[in-house]
PDB file of C-alpha atoms in Angstrom:
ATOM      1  CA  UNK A   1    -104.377 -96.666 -67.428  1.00 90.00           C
ATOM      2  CA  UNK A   2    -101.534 -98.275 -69.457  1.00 91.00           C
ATOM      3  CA  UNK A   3    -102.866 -96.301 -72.431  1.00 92.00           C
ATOM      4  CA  UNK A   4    -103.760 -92.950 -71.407  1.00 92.00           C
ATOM      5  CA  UNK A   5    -100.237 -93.224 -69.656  1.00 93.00           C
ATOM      6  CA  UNK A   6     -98.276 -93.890 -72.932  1.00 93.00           C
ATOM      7  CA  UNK A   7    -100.164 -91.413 -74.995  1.00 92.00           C
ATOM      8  CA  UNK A   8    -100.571 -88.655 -72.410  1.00 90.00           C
ATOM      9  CA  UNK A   9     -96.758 -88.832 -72.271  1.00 89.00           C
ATOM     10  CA  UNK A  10     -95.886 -89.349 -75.541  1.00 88.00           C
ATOM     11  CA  UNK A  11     -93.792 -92.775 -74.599  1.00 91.00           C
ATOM     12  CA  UNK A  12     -92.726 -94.718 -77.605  1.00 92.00           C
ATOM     13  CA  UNK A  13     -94.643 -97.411 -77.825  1.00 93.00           C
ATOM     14  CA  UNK A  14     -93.687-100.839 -78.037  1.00 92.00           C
ATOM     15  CA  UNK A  15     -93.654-102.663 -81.181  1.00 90.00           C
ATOM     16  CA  UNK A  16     -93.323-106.434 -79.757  1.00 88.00           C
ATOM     17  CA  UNK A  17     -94.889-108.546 -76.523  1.00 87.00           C
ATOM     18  CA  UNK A  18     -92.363-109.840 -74.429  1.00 87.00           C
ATOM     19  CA  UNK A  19     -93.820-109.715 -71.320  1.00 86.00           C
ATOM     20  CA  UNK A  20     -93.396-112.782 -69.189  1.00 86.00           C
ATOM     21  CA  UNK A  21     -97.384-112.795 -67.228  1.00 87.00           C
ATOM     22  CA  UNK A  22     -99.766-115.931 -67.723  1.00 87.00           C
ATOM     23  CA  UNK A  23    -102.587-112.964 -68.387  1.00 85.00           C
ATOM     24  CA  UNK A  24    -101.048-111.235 -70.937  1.00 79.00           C
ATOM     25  CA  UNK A  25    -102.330-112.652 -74.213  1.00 74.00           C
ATOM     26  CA  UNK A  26    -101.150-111.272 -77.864  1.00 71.00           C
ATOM     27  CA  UNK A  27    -105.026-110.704 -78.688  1.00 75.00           C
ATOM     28  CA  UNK A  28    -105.485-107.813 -76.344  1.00 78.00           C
ATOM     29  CA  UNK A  29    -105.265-104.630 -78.217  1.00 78.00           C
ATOM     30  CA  UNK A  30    -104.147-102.858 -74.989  1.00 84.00           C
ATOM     31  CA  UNK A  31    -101.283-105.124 -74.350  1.00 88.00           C
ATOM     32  CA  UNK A  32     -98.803-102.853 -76.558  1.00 91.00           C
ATOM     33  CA  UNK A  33     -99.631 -99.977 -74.113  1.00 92.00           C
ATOM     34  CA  UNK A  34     -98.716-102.998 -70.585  1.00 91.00           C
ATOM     35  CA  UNK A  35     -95.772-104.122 -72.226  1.00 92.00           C
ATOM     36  CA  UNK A  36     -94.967-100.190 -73.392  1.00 93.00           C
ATOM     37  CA  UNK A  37     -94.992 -99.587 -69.175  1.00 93.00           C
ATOM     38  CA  UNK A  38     -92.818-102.429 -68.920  1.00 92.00           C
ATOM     39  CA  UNK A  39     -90.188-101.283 -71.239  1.00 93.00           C
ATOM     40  CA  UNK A  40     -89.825 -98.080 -69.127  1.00 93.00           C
ATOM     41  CA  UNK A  41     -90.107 -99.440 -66.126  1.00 92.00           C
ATOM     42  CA  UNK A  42     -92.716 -98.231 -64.685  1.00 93.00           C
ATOM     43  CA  UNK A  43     -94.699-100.938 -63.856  1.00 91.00           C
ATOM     44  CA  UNK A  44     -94.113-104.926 -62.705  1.00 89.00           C
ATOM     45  CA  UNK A  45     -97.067-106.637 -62.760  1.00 87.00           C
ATOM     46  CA  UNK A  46     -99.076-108.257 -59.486  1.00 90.00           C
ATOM     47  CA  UNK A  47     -96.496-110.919 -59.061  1.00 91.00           C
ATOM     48  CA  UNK A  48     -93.876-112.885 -61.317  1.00 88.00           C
ATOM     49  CA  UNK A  49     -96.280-114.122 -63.417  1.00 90.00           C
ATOM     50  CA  UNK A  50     -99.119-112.227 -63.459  1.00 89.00           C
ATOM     51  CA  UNK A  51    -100.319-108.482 -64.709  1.00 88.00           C
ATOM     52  CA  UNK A  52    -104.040-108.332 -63.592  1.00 88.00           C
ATOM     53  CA  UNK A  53    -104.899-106.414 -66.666  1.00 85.00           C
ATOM     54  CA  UNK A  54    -108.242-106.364 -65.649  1.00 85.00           C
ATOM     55  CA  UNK A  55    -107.872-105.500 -62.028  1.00 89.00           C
ATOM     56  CA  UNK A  56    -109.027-101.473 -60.468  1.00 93.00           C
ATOM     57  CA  UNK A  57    -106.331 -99.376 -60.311  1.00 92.00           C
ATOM     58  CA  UNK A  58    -105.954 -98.205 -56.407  1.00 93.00           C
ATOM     59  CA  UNK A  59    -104.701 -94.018 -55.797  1.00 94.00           C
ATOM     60  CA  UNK A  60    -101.562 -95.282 -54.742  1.00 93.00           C
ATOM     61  CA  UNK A  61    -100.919 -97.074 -57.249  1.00 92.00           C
ATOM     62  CA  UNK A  62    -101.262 -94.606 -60.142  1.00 93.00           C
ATOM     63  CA  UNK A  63     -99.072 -92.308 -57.846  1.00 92.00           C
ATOM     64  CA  UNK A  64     -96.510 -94.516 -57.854  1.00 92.00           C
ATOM     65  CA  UNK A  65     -97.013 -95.057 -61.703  1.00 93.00           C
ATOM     66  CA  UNK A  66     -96.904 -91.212 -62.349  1.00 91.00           C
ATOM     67  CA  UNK A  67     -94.147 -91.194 -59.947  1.00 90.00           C
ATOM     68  CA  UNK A  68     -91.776 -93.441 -61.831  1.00 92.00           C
ATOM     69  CA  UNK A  69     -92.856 -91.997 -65.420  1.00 91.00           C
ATOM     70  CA  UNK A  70     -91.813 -88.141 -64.329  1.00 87.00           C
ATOM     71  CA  UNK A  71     -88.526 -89.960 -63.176  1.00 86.00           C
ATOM     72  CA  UNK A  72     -88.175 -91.667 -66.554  1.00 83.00           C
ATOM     73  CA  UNK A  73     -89.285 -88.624 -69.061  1.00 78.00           C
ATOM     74  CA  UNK A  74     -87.977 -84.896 -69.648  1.00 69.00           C
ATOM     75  CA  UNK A  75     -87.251 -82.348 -67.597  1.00 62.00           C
ATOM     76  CA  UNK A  76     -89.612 -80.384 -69.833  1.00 63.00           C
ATOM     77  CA  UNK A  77     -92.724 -81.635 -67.622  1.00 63.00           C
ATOM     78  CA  UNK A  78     -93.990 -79.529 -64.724  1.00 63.00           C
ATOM     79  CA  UNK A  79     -96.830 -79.509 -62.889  1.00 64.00           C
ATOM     80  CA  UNK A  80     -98.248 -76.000 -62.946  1.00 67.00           C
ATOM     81  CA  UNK A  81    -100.948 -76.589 -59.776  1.00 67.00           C
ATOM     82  CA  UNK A  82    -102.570 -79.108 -57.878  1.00 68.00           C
ATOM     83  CA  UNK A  83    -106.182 -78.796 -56.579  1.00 66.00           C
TER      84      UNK A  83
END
């Protein structure tokens, strides 16, 4: 999610880890993408320590993600329809 988010947006991506979670470990290759999210905002984590990295992503949850990222990007962005 963290991923397809960054790229599908065209966020700059983060260049160091600084993210504070127990579960967030330098080795992941995805972690740049997390910590990219966190830079912007858009996400927190489960609690004050954790991520859940490997958790499902619930509907409301990506809304809320998609949500915040429209807030935080262009006004260039528009959603032509929804099905």
């Amino acid at each position: 999610m963290a991923k397809i988010l960054t790229i599908g947006f065209n966020l700059q991506q983060a260049t160091t880890l600084s993210a504070p979670f127990s579960d967030f470990t330098k080795e992941n290759e995805t972690n740049r993408y997390i910590q990219t999210l966190l830079n912007y905002g858009i996400t927190q984590g489960t609690s004050a320590t954790t991520f859940s990295p490997y958790t499902d992503v619930r509907r409301g949850q990506m809304a809320l993600f998609l949500y915040r990222i429209l807030q935080k990007t262009e006004d260039d962005f528009y959603i032509i329809s929804v099905e």
